[in-house]
Amino acid sequence: MAQHFLLSPQARTVSILSVASMSEKRAYAKLKRIIWDANGGKPICPHCGGFEHWELDDDKKWRCISCRKSFSLTSGTIFKDRKLPFRKMLAACVIFANGVMGVSACRLSRELDITYKSAWVLLQKVRDALGQDGETAQLAGVVEIDGAVFGGSLPRLPNSKKLWEEFKRKNKAAAKKRQKLIVVMRERDDPQTGKTGKLRTFLLPKEGDAIEIARNILLPDTVVHADMSPQWEPLQLLFNTKRINHSEHFSHDGACTNMAESFFERMRSAERGVHKHISGAHVHRYAMELAWKEQNRRVSNGEQTAMMIRAIGKTPPSRTLVGYWQGRKAKPVGNDNQPGSANDHDDDDAIAYLTGRKG
Ligand SMILES: [Zn+2]
C-alpha cells in the first residue's frame, strides 16, 4: 500500500527547530525573500507595485521612485502594525502549517510566549489572508455542494435536574441565534492527473443563497452533486446536477456528497479536538482555514508556510481586526466582506472559558 503523504519525508521540509535557531536578521531576510518573490526578494512598493526605490533606513524602509511613498516589508499588509519579532512571525506560520486540524490561540500563545490576545488576532489575520488568497478561484469538473451549521453550543447544564428544562428553554434560542451556516463547494480530486480539488466556503443566511454564487464560480460544464434539500433545486436549471437522498443512501447511482461531508467532519473535529469552542461570529474564518488546509493537504509544510507568507504579503490590513482588543470589535465581521452580526462576539466568553471563569 502506498505510504500516506503525511508520513513521507516530502511532507516535512521545515521544522520549528530550524526557525527557533534562526537570528532575527535571518528570519527577516527569509520573509523578505518570500513576500517579494516577484522581484527576487527586492522591495516592491505596496502602494503602486513599483520595483524602483531609494533606501531610507538600512534594509528596513524604502521610498518608491514612482509614487514617492515610503514603505517597509509589512506596509500595506495585514501585519502592518505588527509588534511581533519576525522570527516569531515565521515560527507562527510554521506552527500554523503543522496543525492540520488547526491551531488554537491558547497553544500558540504558549509556544511563542505571547499573550492570548496577540495569538488570537495573529491567527485570525492569517486565516483572513488564506481566505482572501483563494476568493477568486473558480471550480470545475465534479463539484459537491452542501451546508452545515456551526457555533452556538449550549453552556454546561446546571447540576440540578429540576433546572434543566428552564435552562434549555432560555439558552436554546440564544444558542440558535449564534449558529452560522457554512456552505462548502468542493471539487473532487481528478483521478486522471491526481490533482487535488479546490474548496470554497461561504458564510450565508441560507443554503439557497449559494445558488447565485455557484452560478458565478462554477464553470458551465461542471457536474454538481447535492443532497435532496429543496434549496438546491434551482441548481438543476443551471448545471448537470445529481441528487442524493441521505435518508436512504450515502452514495447512490454515482451521486454523493461525501467529500463535502468529509470537510465538515474536519471542521467538527477541529472544534472538538483543537479549539473546544468556535465562536459563531468567526466560524467563517475557521472554515476558510480548514478549506485551505484540505486543498493543500498534499503540499509539504515548508511550501504551505511559504504560501501562507505570500498570502499575508498580498492581503491588505483588516478593518475588523486592527485594534480588535482595543474596543473596535463591534463592527461587521467577516473577511471584511462577509456578513455577520455585531452582537455575537463571544471571544470574551472564550477567554472566560479558558481561565475557568465561565459559569
Ligand atoms: Zn509606489
mmCIF file of C-alpha atoms and ligand atoms in Angstrom:
data_model
loop_
_atom_site.group_PDB
_atom_site.id
_atom_site.type_symbol
_atom_site.label_atom_id
_atom_site.label_comp_id
_atom_site.label_asym_id
_atom_site.label_seq_id
_atom_site.Cartn_x
_atom_site.Cartn_y
_atom_site.Cartn_z
ATOM 1 C CA MET A 1 0.000 0.000 0.000
ATOM 2 C CA ALA A 2 1.275 3.450 -0.874
ATOM 3 C CA GLN A 3 2.579 5.470 2.022
ATOM 4 C CA HIS A 4 0.360 8.283 3.282
ATOM 5 C CA PHE A 5 1.732 11.659 2.209
ATOM 6 C CA LEU A 6 1.997 12.994 5.760
ATOM 7 C CA LEU A 7 4.201 10.053 6.725
ATOM 8 C CA SER A 8 6.631 10.651 3.856
ATOM 9 C CA PRO A 9 9.821 12.769 4.105
ATOM 10 C CA GLN A 10 8.404 15.026 1.339
ATOM 11 C CA ALA A 11 5.790 16.296 3.806
ATOM 12 C CA ARG A 12 8.458 17.687 6.150
ATOM 13 C CA THR A 13 10.614 20.381 4.629
ATOM 14 C CA VAL A 14 10.726 22.825 7.535
ATOM 15 C CA SER A 15 10.843 22.324 11.283
ATOM 16 C CA ILE A 16 10.166 24.646 14.165
ATOM 17 C CA LEU A 17 13.715 23.920 15.400
ATOM 18 C CA SER A 18 15.215 25.456 12.266
ATOM 19 C CA VAL A 19 13.186 28.643 12.844
ATOM 20 C CA ALA A 20 13.987 28.733 16.566
ATOM 21 C CA SER A 21 17.717 28.665 15.833
ATOM 22 C CA MET A 22 17.464 31.489 13.283
ATOM 23 C CA SER A 23 18.613 35.017 14.079
ATOM 24 C CA GLU A 24 16.051 37.832 13.759
ATOM 25 C CA LYS A 25 18.008 39.109 10.755
ATOM 26 C CA ARG A 26 17.890 35.759 9.010
ATOM 27 C CA ALA A 27 14.135 35.387 9.658
ATOM 28 C CA TYR A 28 13.590 38.875 8.234
ATOM 29 C CA ALA A 29 15.641 38.002 5.136
ATOM 30 C CA LYS A 30 13.634 34.819 4.677
ATOM 31 C CA LEU A 31 10.277 36.637 4.908
ATOM 32 C CA LYS A 32 11.511 39.347 2.552
ATOM 33 C CA ARG A 33 12.607 36.768 0.005
ATOM 34 C CA ILE A 34 9.183 35.087 0.067
ATOM 35 C CA ILE A 35 6.930 38.175 0.200
ATOM 36 C CA TRP A 36 8.821 39.982 -2.571
ATOM 37 C CA ASP A 37 9.475 36.852 -4.584
ATOM 38 C CA ALA A 38 8.219 38.536 -7.771
ATOM 39 C CA ASN A 39 11.191 40.931 -7.578
ATOM 40 C CA GLY A 40 13.772 38.363 -6.480
ATOM 41 C CA GLY A 41 13.355 39.367 -2.821
ATOM 42 C CA LYS A 42 13.960 43.061 -3.531
ATOM 43 C CA PRO A 43 11.348 45.622 -2.380
ATOM 44 C CA ILE A 44 8.047 46.044 -4.250
ATOM 45 C CA CYS A 45 6.051 49.187 -3.445
ATOM 46 C CA PRO A 46 2.747 48.170 -1.769
ATOM 47 C CA HIS A 47 1.135 51.435 -2.933
ATOM 48 C CA CYS A 48 1.750 51.256 -6.690
ATOM 49 C CA GLY A 49 3.566 47.967 -7.277
ATOM 50 C CA GLY A 50 6.748 49.762 -8.427
ATOM 51 C CA PHE A 51 10.081 47.912 -8.398
ATOM 52 C CA GLU A 52 12.322 51.047 -8.235
ATOM 53 C CA HIS A 53 13.088 52.606 -4.868
ATOM 54 C CA TRP A 54 15.519 54.518 -2.655
ATOM 55 C CA GLU A 55 16.669 53.034 0.606
ATOM 56 C CA LEU A 56 15.698 55.222 3.608
ATOM 57 C CA ASP A 57 16.715 53.056 6.530
ATOM 58 C CA ASP A 58 19.247 50.257 6.213
ATOM 59 C CA ASP A 59 17.268 47.342 4.729
ATOM 60 C CA LYS A 60 14.150 48.380 6.687
ATOM 61 C CA LYS A 61 12.469 51.278 4.943
ATOM 62 C CA TRP A 62 12.322 52.410 1.334
ATOM 63 C CA ARG A 63 10.805 55.199 -0.735
ATOM 64 C CA CYS A 64 9.190 54.362 -4.058
ATOM 65 C CA ILE A 65 10.608 56.255 -7.056
ATOM 66 C CA SER A 66 7.255 56.148 -8.897
ATOM 67 C CA CYS A 67 4.771 57.241 -6.209
ATOM 68 C CA ARG A 68 7.253 58.754 -3.682
ATOM 69 C CA LYS A 69 5.583 56.953 -0.759
ATOM 70 C CA SER A 70 7.668 55.218 1.868
ATOM 71 C CA PHE A 71 7.141 51.628 2.901
ATOM 72 C CA SER A 72 8.543 48.691 4.855
ATOM 73 C CA LEU A 73 8.209 44.923 4.452
ATOM 74 C CA THR A 74 4.822 44.773 6.143
ATOM 75 C CA SER A 75 3.364 48.118 4.919
ATOM 76 C CA GLY A 76 0.003 47.701 3.257
ATOM 77 C CA THR A 77 -0.333 44.121 4.517
ATOM 78 C CA ILE A 78 -2.423 42.508 7.203
ATOM 79 C CA PHE A 79 0.670 42.705 9.509
ATOM 80 C CA LYS A 80 1.112 46.445 9.014
ATOM 81 C CA ASP A 81 1.186 47.300 12.732
ATOM 82 C CA ARG A 82 2.965 44.197 13.903
ATOM 83 C CA LYS A 83 4.903 44.316 17.117
ATOM 84 C CA LEU A 84 5.908 40.693 16.938
ATOM 85 C CA PRO A 85 9.545 39.948 16.010
ATOM 86 C CA PHE A 86 9.916 38.476 12.511
ATOM 87 C CA ARG A 87 11.281 35.236 13.908
ATOM 88 C CA LYS A 88 8.105 34.691 15.929
ATOM 89 C CA MET A 89 6.010 35.578 12.882
ATOM 90 C CA LEU A 90 7.803 32.930 10.866
ATOM 91 C CA ALA A 91 7.506 30.416 13.704
ATOM 92 C CA ALA A 92 3.774 31.155 13.960
ATOM 93 C CA CYS A 93 3.373 30.326 10.258
ATOM 94 C CA VAL A 94 5.226 27.016 10.665
ATOM 95 C CA ILE A 95 3.149 26.071 13.720
ATOM 96 C CA PHE A 96 0.004 27.036 11.804
ATOM 97 C CA ALA A 97 1.010 24.883 8.812
ATOM 98 C CA ASN A 98 1.833 21.924 11.067
ATOM 99 C CA GLY A 99 -1.590 21.936 12.735
ATOM 100 C CA VAL A 100 -3.561 20.020 10.111
ATOM 101 C CA MET A 101 -6.746 20.396 12.166
ATOM 102 C CA GLY A 102 -5.919 23.993 13.093
ATOM 103 C CA VAL A 103 -4.040 25.627 15.939
ATOM 104 C CA SER A 104 -5.696 27.167 18.975
ATOM 105 C CA ALA A 105 -4.732 30.648 20.139
ATOM 106 C CA CYS A 106 -4.047 29.291 23.609
ATOM 107 C CA ARG A 107 -1.472 26.849 22.251
ATOM 108 C CA LEU A 108 0.203 29.477 20.055
ATOM 109 C CA SER A 109 0.423 31.894 22.961
ATOM 110 C CA ARG A 110 2.334 29.304 24.980
ATOM 111 C CA GLU A 111 4.524 28.136 22.082
ATOM 112 C CA LEU A 112 5.640 31.686 21.261
ATOM 113 C CA ASP A 113 5.346 33.219 24.727
ATOM 114 C CA ILE A 114 2.954 35.939 23.569
ATOM 115 C CA THR A 115 -0.381 36.985 25.074
ATOM 116 C CA TYR A 116 -3.544 35.068 24.241
ATOM 117 C CA LYS A 117 -4.978 38.189 22.620
ATOM 118 C CA SER A 118 -1.960 38.661 20.324
ATOM 119 C CA ALA A 119 -2.039 34.986 19.364
ATOM 120 C CA TRP A 120 -5.781 35.121 18.682
ATOM 121 C CA VAL A 121 -5.531 38.184 16.419
ATOM 122 C CA LEU A 122 -2.461 36.819 14.637
ATOM 123 C CA LEU A 123 -4.249 33.562 13.831
ATOM 124 C CA GLN A 124 -7.392 35.347 12.651
ATOM 125 C CA LYS A 125 -5.268 37.536 10.379
ATOM 126 C CA VAL A 126 -3.581 34.508 8.839
ATOM 127 C CA ARG A 127 -7.000 32.885 8.331
ATOM 128 C CA ASP A 128 -8.222 36.050 6.594
ATOM 129 C CA ALA A 129 -5.152 36.086 4.366
ATOM 130 C CA LEU A 130 -5.682 32.467 3.322
ATOM 131 C CA GLY A 131 -9.365 33.132 2.612
ATOM 132 C CA GLN A 132 -8.705 36.234 0.540
ATOM 133 C CA ASP A 133 -5.961 34.462 -1.358
ATOM 134 C CA GLY A 134 -8.413 31.896 -2.722
ATOM 135 C CA GLU A 135 -11.500 34.053 -3.133
ATOM 136 C CA THR A 136 -11.255 34.361 -6.911
ATOM 137 C CA ALA A 137 -10.808 30.623 -7.513
ATOM 138 C CA GLN A 138 -13.294 29.057 -9.923
ATOM 139 C CA LEU A 139 -14.280 25.419 -9.670
ATOM 140 C CA ALA A 140 -14.825 22.859 -12.419
ATOM 141 C CA GLY A 141 -15.174 19.116 -13.060
ATOM 142 C CA VAL A 142 -17.275 17.380 -10.427
ATOM 143 C CA VAL A 143 -18.269 19.658 -7.536
ATOM 144 C CA GLU A 144 -20.078 18.653 -4.349
ATOM 145 C CA ILE A 145 -22.119 21.281 -2.547
ATOM 146 C CA ASP A 146 -23.516 21.135 0.969
ATOM 147 C CA GLY A 147 -24.260 23.273 4.019
ATOM 148 C CA ALA A 148 -23.790 22.735 7.773
ATOM 149 C CA VAL A 149 -24.407 24.761 10.894
ATOM 150 C CA PHE A 150 -21.655 25.631 13.396
ATOM 151 C CA GLY A 151 -21.273 27.630 16.594
ATOM 152 C CA GLY A 152 -23.826 28.396 19.280
ATOM 153 C CA SER A 153 -23.317 25.442 21.575
ATOM 154 C CA LEU A 154 -25.225 25.344 24.857
ATOM 155 C CA PRO A 155 -23.336 26.046 28.105
ATOM 156 C CA ARG A 156 -22.983 23.166 30.529
ATOM 157 C CA LEU A 157 -26.257 22.019 32.126
ATOM 158 C CA PRO A 158 -26.857 23.087 35.716
ATOM 159 C CA ASN A 159 -26.255 20.485 38.364
ATOM 160 C CA SER A 160 -29.858 20.048 39.378
ATOM 161 C CA LYS A 161 -32.265 18.231 37.026
ATOM 162 C CA LYS A 162 -35.132 20.447 38.202
ATOM 163 C CA LEU A 163 -33.481 23.411 36.476
ATOM 164 C CA TRP A 164 -32.774 21.665 33.154
ATOM 165 C CA GLU A 165 -35.999 22.387 31.292
ATOM 166 C CA GLU A 166 -35.998 26.092 32.102
ATOM 167 C CA PHE A 167 -32.271 26.322 31.388
ATOM 168 C CA LYS A 168 -32.665 24.711 27.974
ATOM 169 C CA ARG A 169 -35.637 26.883 27.057
ATOM 170 C CA LYS A 170 -33.727 30.018 27.967
ATOM 171 C CA ASN A 171 -30.450 29.091 26.281
ATOM 172 C CA LYS A 172 -31.595 27.253 23.178
ATOM 173 C CA ALA A 173 -32.974 30.334 21.460
ATOM 174 C CA ALA A 174 -29.825 32.320 22.257
ATOM 175 C CA ALA A 175 -27.605 29.482 21.005
ATOM 176 C CA LYS A 176 -29.603 29.242 17.786
ATOM 177 C CA LYS A 177 -29.034 32.929 17.134
ATOM 178 C CA ARG A 178 -25.286 32.406 17.343
ATOM 179 C CA GLN A 179 -25.355 29.495 14.897
ATOM 180 C CA LYS A 180 -23.982 30.155 11.436
ATOM 181 C CA LEU A 181 -24.446 28.294 8.198
ATOM 182 C CA ILE A 182 -21.332 27.400 6.241
ATOM 183 C CA VAL A 183 -21.770 26.233 2.650
ATOM 184 C CA VAL A 184 -18.906 24.373 1.008
ATOM 185 C CA MET A 185 -18.309 23.792 -2.688
ATOM 186 C CA ARG A 186 -15.697 21.132 -3.173
ATOM 187 C CA GLU A 187 -14.123 19.887 -6.385
ATOM 188 C CA ARG A 188 -13.430 16.191 -6.439
ATOM 189 C CA ASP A 189 -9.803 15.208 -6.933
ATOM 190 C CA ASP A 190 -9.014 14.473 -10.573
ATOM 191 C CA PRO A 191 -8.367 10.702 -10.799
ATOM 192 C CA GLN A 192 -6.521 11.102 -14.126
ATOM 193 C CA THR A 193 -3.991 13.735 -13.101
ATOM 194 C CA GLY A 194 -4.129 13.111 -9.328
ATOM 195 C CA LYS A 195 -4.698 16.853 -8.872
ATOM 196 C CA THR A 196 -6.273 17.762 -5.522
ATOM 197 C CA GLY A 197 -9.607 19.539 -5.847
ATOM 198 C CA LYS A 198 -10.150 23.115 -4.677
ATOM 199 C CA LEU A 199 -12.609 24.165 -1.983
ATOM 200 C CA ARG A 200 -14.556 27.359 -1.438
ATOM 201 C CA THR A 201 -16.548 28.108 1.715
ATOM 202 C CA PHE A 202 -19.204 30.743 2.325
ATOM 203 C CA LEU A 203 -20.990 32.139 5.343
ATOM 204 C CA LEU A 204 -24.619 32.503 4.272
ATOM 205 C CA PRO A 205 -28.040 33.064 5.836
ATOM 206 C CA LYS A 206 -29.495 30.048 3.969
ATOM 207 C CA GLU A 207 -28.361 27.344 1.544
ATOM 208 C CA GLY A 208 -30.410 28.811 -1.309
ATOM 209 C CA ASP A 209 -28.159 31.897 -1.290
ATOM 210 C CA ALA A 210 -25.365 29.713 -2.613
ATOM 211 C CA ILE A 211 -27.137 29.263 -5.964
ATOM 212 C CA GLU A 212 -26.110 32.684 -7.259
ATOM 213 C CA ILE A 213 -22.557 32.102 -6.022
ATOM 214 C CA ALA A 214 -22.484 28.708 -7.754
ATOM 215 C CA ARG A 215 -23.622 30.346 -10.976
ATOM 216 C CA ASN A 216 -20.629 32.709 -10.764
ATOM 217 C CA ILE A 217 -17.838 30.459 -9.623
ATOM 218 C CA LEU A 218 -18.629 27.067 -11.185
ATOM 219 C CA LEU A 219 -17.671 26.697 -14.834
ATOM 220 C CA PRO A 220 -20.680 25.914 -17.082
ATOM 221 C CA ASP A 221 -19.910 22.228 -17.767
ATOM 222 C CA THR A 222 -19.489 21.399 -14.074
ATOM 223 C CA VAL A 223 -21.341 18.365 -12.734
ATOM 224 C CA VAL A 224 -22.838 19.284 -9.359
ATOM 225 C CA HIS A 225 -23.721 16.820 -6.597
ATOM 226 C CA ALA A 226 -26.136 17.938 -3.869
ATOM 227 C CA ASP A 227 -28.490 16.394 -1.314
ATOM 228 C CA MET A 228 -32.315 16.490 -1.563
ATOM 229 C CA SER A 229 -32.744 19.817 0.256
ATOM 230 C CA PRO A 230 -35.350 21.811 -1.759
ATOM 231 C CA GLN A 231 -32.983 24.802 -1.595
ATOM 232 C CA TRP A 232 -30.682 23.091 -4.111
ATOM 233 C CA GLU A 233 -33.426 22.613 -6.713
ATOM 234 C CA PRO A 234 -32.512 25.667 -8.844
ATOM 235 C CA LEU A 235 -29.087 24.080 -9.410
ATOM 236 C CA GLN A 236 -30.774 21.687 -11.818
ATOM 237 C CA LEU A 237 -31.631 24.555 -14.135
ATOM 238 C CA LEU A 238 -28.017 25.713 -14.233
ATOM 239 C CA PHE A 239 -25.881 22.585 -14.177
ATOM 240 C CA ASN A 240 -25.867 18.874 -14.803
ATOM 241 C CA THR A 241 -26.937 18.005 -11.243
ATOM 242 C CA LYS A 242 -27.004 14.709 -9.348
ATOM 243 C CA ARG A 243 -29.021 14.452 -6.142
ATOM 244 C CA ILE A 244 -28.558 12.036 -3.263
ATOM 245 C CA ASN A 245 -31.274 11.200 -0.771
ATOM 246 C CA HIS A 246 -29.464 10.948 2.546
ATOM 247 C CA SER A 247 -32.384 9.324 4.320
ATOM 248 C CA GLU A 248 -31.788 6.240 2.130
ATOM 249 C CA HIS A 249 -28.159 6.232 0.942
ATOM 250 C CA PHE A 250 -24.831 7.949 1.401
ATOM 251 C CA SER A 251 -23.950 7.225 -2.214
ATOM 252 C CA HIS A 252 -26.295 6.027 -4.912
ATOM 253 C CA ASP A 253 -26.211 5.793 -8.691
ATOM 254 C CA GLY A 254 -22.975 7.822 -8.820
ATOM 255 C CA ALA A 255 -24.393 10.671 -6.714
ATOM 256 C CA CYS A 256 -22.855 11.548 -3.350
ATOM 257 C CA THR A 257 -21.700 14.486 -1.279
ATOM 258 C CA ASN A 258 -19.303 12.519 0.904
ATOM 259 C CA MET A 259 -16.336 14.790 0.146
ATOM 260 C CA ALA A 260 -18.300 17.852 1.261
ATOM 261 C CA GLU A 261 -19.364 15.958 4.394
ATOM 262 C CA SER A 262 -15.741 14.983 4.947
ATOM 263 C CA PHE A 263 -14.789 18.659 5.002
ATOM 264 C CA PHE A 264 -17.484 19.356 7.604
ATOM 265 C CA GLU A 265 -16.152 16.447 9.643
ATOM 266 C CA ARG A 266 -12.726 18.114 9.587
ATOM 267 C CA MET A 267 -14.373 21.271 10.923
ATOM 268 C CA ARG A 268 -16.197 19.377 13.666
ATOM 269 C CA SER A 269 -13.003 17.527 14.613
ATOM 270 C CA ALA A 270 -11.194 20.861 14.808
ATOM 271 C CA GLU A 271 -13.919 22.287 17.007
ATOM 272 C CA ARG A 272 -13.977 19.254 19.305
ATOM 273 C CA GLY A 273 -10.303 18.474 19.427
ATOM 274 C CA VAL A 274 -8.419 21.731 18.894
ATOM 275 C CA HIS A 275 -10.432 24.818 19.696
ATOM 276 C CA LYS A 276 -13.013 23.372 22.085
ATOM 277 C CA HIS A 277 -15.150 26.359 21.209
ATOM 278 C CA ILE A 278 -15.566 28.087 17.849
ATOM 279 C CA SER A 279 -17.465 31.319 18.066
ATOM 280 C CA GLY A 280 -20.318 31.651 15.569
ATOM 281 C CA ALA A 281 -19.087 35.170 14.859
ATOM 282 C CA HIS A 282 -15.773 33.906 13.476
ATOM 283 C CA VAL A 283 -16.694 30.476 12.192
ATOM 284 C CA HIS A 284 -16.214 31.541 8.558
ATOM 285 C CA ARG A 285 -12.529 32.219 9.253
ATOM 286 C CA TYR A 286 -12.032 28.714 10.626
ATOM 287 C CA ALA A 287 -13.882 27.377 7.576
ATOM 288 C CA MET A 288 -11.545 29.265 5.230
ATOM 289 C CA GLU A 289 -8.501 27.974 7.095
ATOM 290 C CA LEU A 290 -9.629 24.361 7.049
ATOM 291 C CA ALA A 291 -10.697 24.549 3.398
ATOM 292 C CA TRP A 292 -7.209 25.819 2.567
ATOM 293 C CA LYS A 293 -5.641 23.016 4.592
ATOM 294 C CA GLU A 294 -7.873 20.426 2.952
ATOM 295 C CA GLN A 295 -6.965 21.596 -0.520
ATOM 296 C CA ASN A 296 -3.234 21.754 0.271
ATOM 297 C CA ARG A 297 -3.073 18.525 2.249
ATOM 298 C CA ARG A 298 -0.588 17.049 -0.223
ATOM 299 C CA VAL A 299 1.744 20.064 -0.023
ATOM 300 C CA SER A 300 4.824 19.997 2.247
ATOM 301 C CA ASN A 301 4.767 22.077 5.435
ATOM 302 C CA GLY A 302 7.610 24.261 4.088
ATOM 303 C CA GLU A 303 5.681 25.088 0.916
ATOM 304 C CA GLN A 304 2.497 25.665 2.949
ATOM 305 C CA THR A 305 4.424 28.123 5.124
ATOM 306 C CA ALA A 306 5.699 29.932 2.028
ATOM 307 C CA MET A 307 2.179 30.031 0.501
ATOM 308 C CA MET A 308 0.864 31.468 3.751
ATOM 309 C CA ILE A 309 3.541 34.176 3.868
ATOM 310 C CA ARG A 310 2.889 35.110 0.226
ATOM 311 C CA ALA A 311 -0.845 35.386 1.035
ATOM 312 C CA ILE A 312 -0.037 37.602 4.052
ATOM 313 C CA GLY A 313 2.089 39.833 1.803
ATOM 314 C CA LYS A 314 -0.845 40.311 -0.577
ATOM 315 C CA THR A 315 -3.619 40.882 1.989
ATOM 316 C CA PRO A 316 -4.400 44.480 2.983
ATOM 317 C CA PRO A 317 -4.964 45.423 6.656
ATOM 318 C CA SER A 318 -8.202 44.058 8.063
ATOM 319 C CA ARG A 319 -10.806 46.621 9.079
ATOM 320 C CA THR A 320 -12.235 44.285 11.692
ATOM 321 C CA LEU A 321 -9.015 43.008 13.249
ATOM 322 C CA VAL A 322 -6.952 46.196 13.613
ATOM 323 C CA GLY A 323 -7.410 47.310 17.231
ATOM 324 C CA TYR A 324 -9.747 44.373 17.850
ATOM 325 C CA TRP A 325 -8.989 44.123 21.571
ATOM 326 C CA GLN A 326 -8.902 47.898 21.973
ATOM 327 C CA GLY A 327 -12.675 48.103 21.694
ATOM 328 C CA ARG A 328 -13.063 48.195 17.928
ATOM 329 C CA LYS A 329 -14.644 44.782 17.754
ATOM 330 C CA ALA A 330 -18.251 45.931 17.267
ATOM 331 C CA LYS A 331 -18.052 46.011 13.501
ATOM 332 C CA PRO A 332 -19.405 43.681 10.867
ATOM 333 C CA VAL A 333 -17.224 40.599 10.883
ATOM 334 C CA GLY A 334 -16.099 38.500 8.021
ATOM 335 C CA ASN A 335 -13.402 38.614 5.508
ATOM 336 C CA ASP A 336 -14.254 42.299 5.642
ATOM 337 C CA ASN A 337 -16.810 41.401 3.017
ATOM 338 C CA GLN A 338 -18.794 38.600 4.522
ATOM 339 C CA PRO A 339 -21.946 39.159 6.553
ATOM 340 C CA GLY A 340 -22.017 38.889 10.328
ATOM 341 C CA SER A 341 -23.581 40.396 13.388
ATOM 342 C CA ALA A 342 -22.016 42.961 15.656
ATOM 343 C CA ASN A 343 -23.660 41.427 18.694
ATOM 344 C CA ASP A 344 -22.468 37.897 18.590
ATOM 345 C CA HIS A 345 -18.837 38.208 19.560
ATOM 346 C CA ASP A 346 -18.123 35.755 22.286
ATOM 347 C CA ASP A 347 -14.331 35.844 22.395
ATOM 348 C CA ASP A 348 -14.523 37.223 25.888
ATOM 349 C CA ASP A 349 -16.504 34.081 26.628
ATOM 350 C CA ALA A 350 -13.660 32.092 25.088
ATOM 351 C CA ILE A 351 -11.185 33.725 27.458
ATOM 352 C CA ALA A 352 -13.516 33.159 30.373
ATOM 353 C CA TYR A 353 -13.794 29.542 29.283
ATOM 354 C CA LEU A 354 -10.026 29.141 29.155
ATOM 355 C CA THR A 355 -9.493 30.735 32.511
ATOM 356 C CA GLY A 356 -12.321 28.735 34.073
ATOM 357 C CA ARG A 357 -14.472 31.780 34.751
ATOM 358 C CA LYS A 358 -17.387 30.599 32.641
ATOM 359 C CA GLY A 359 -20.418 29.550 34.649
HETATM 360 ZN ZN ZN B 1 4.945 53.273 -5.283
#
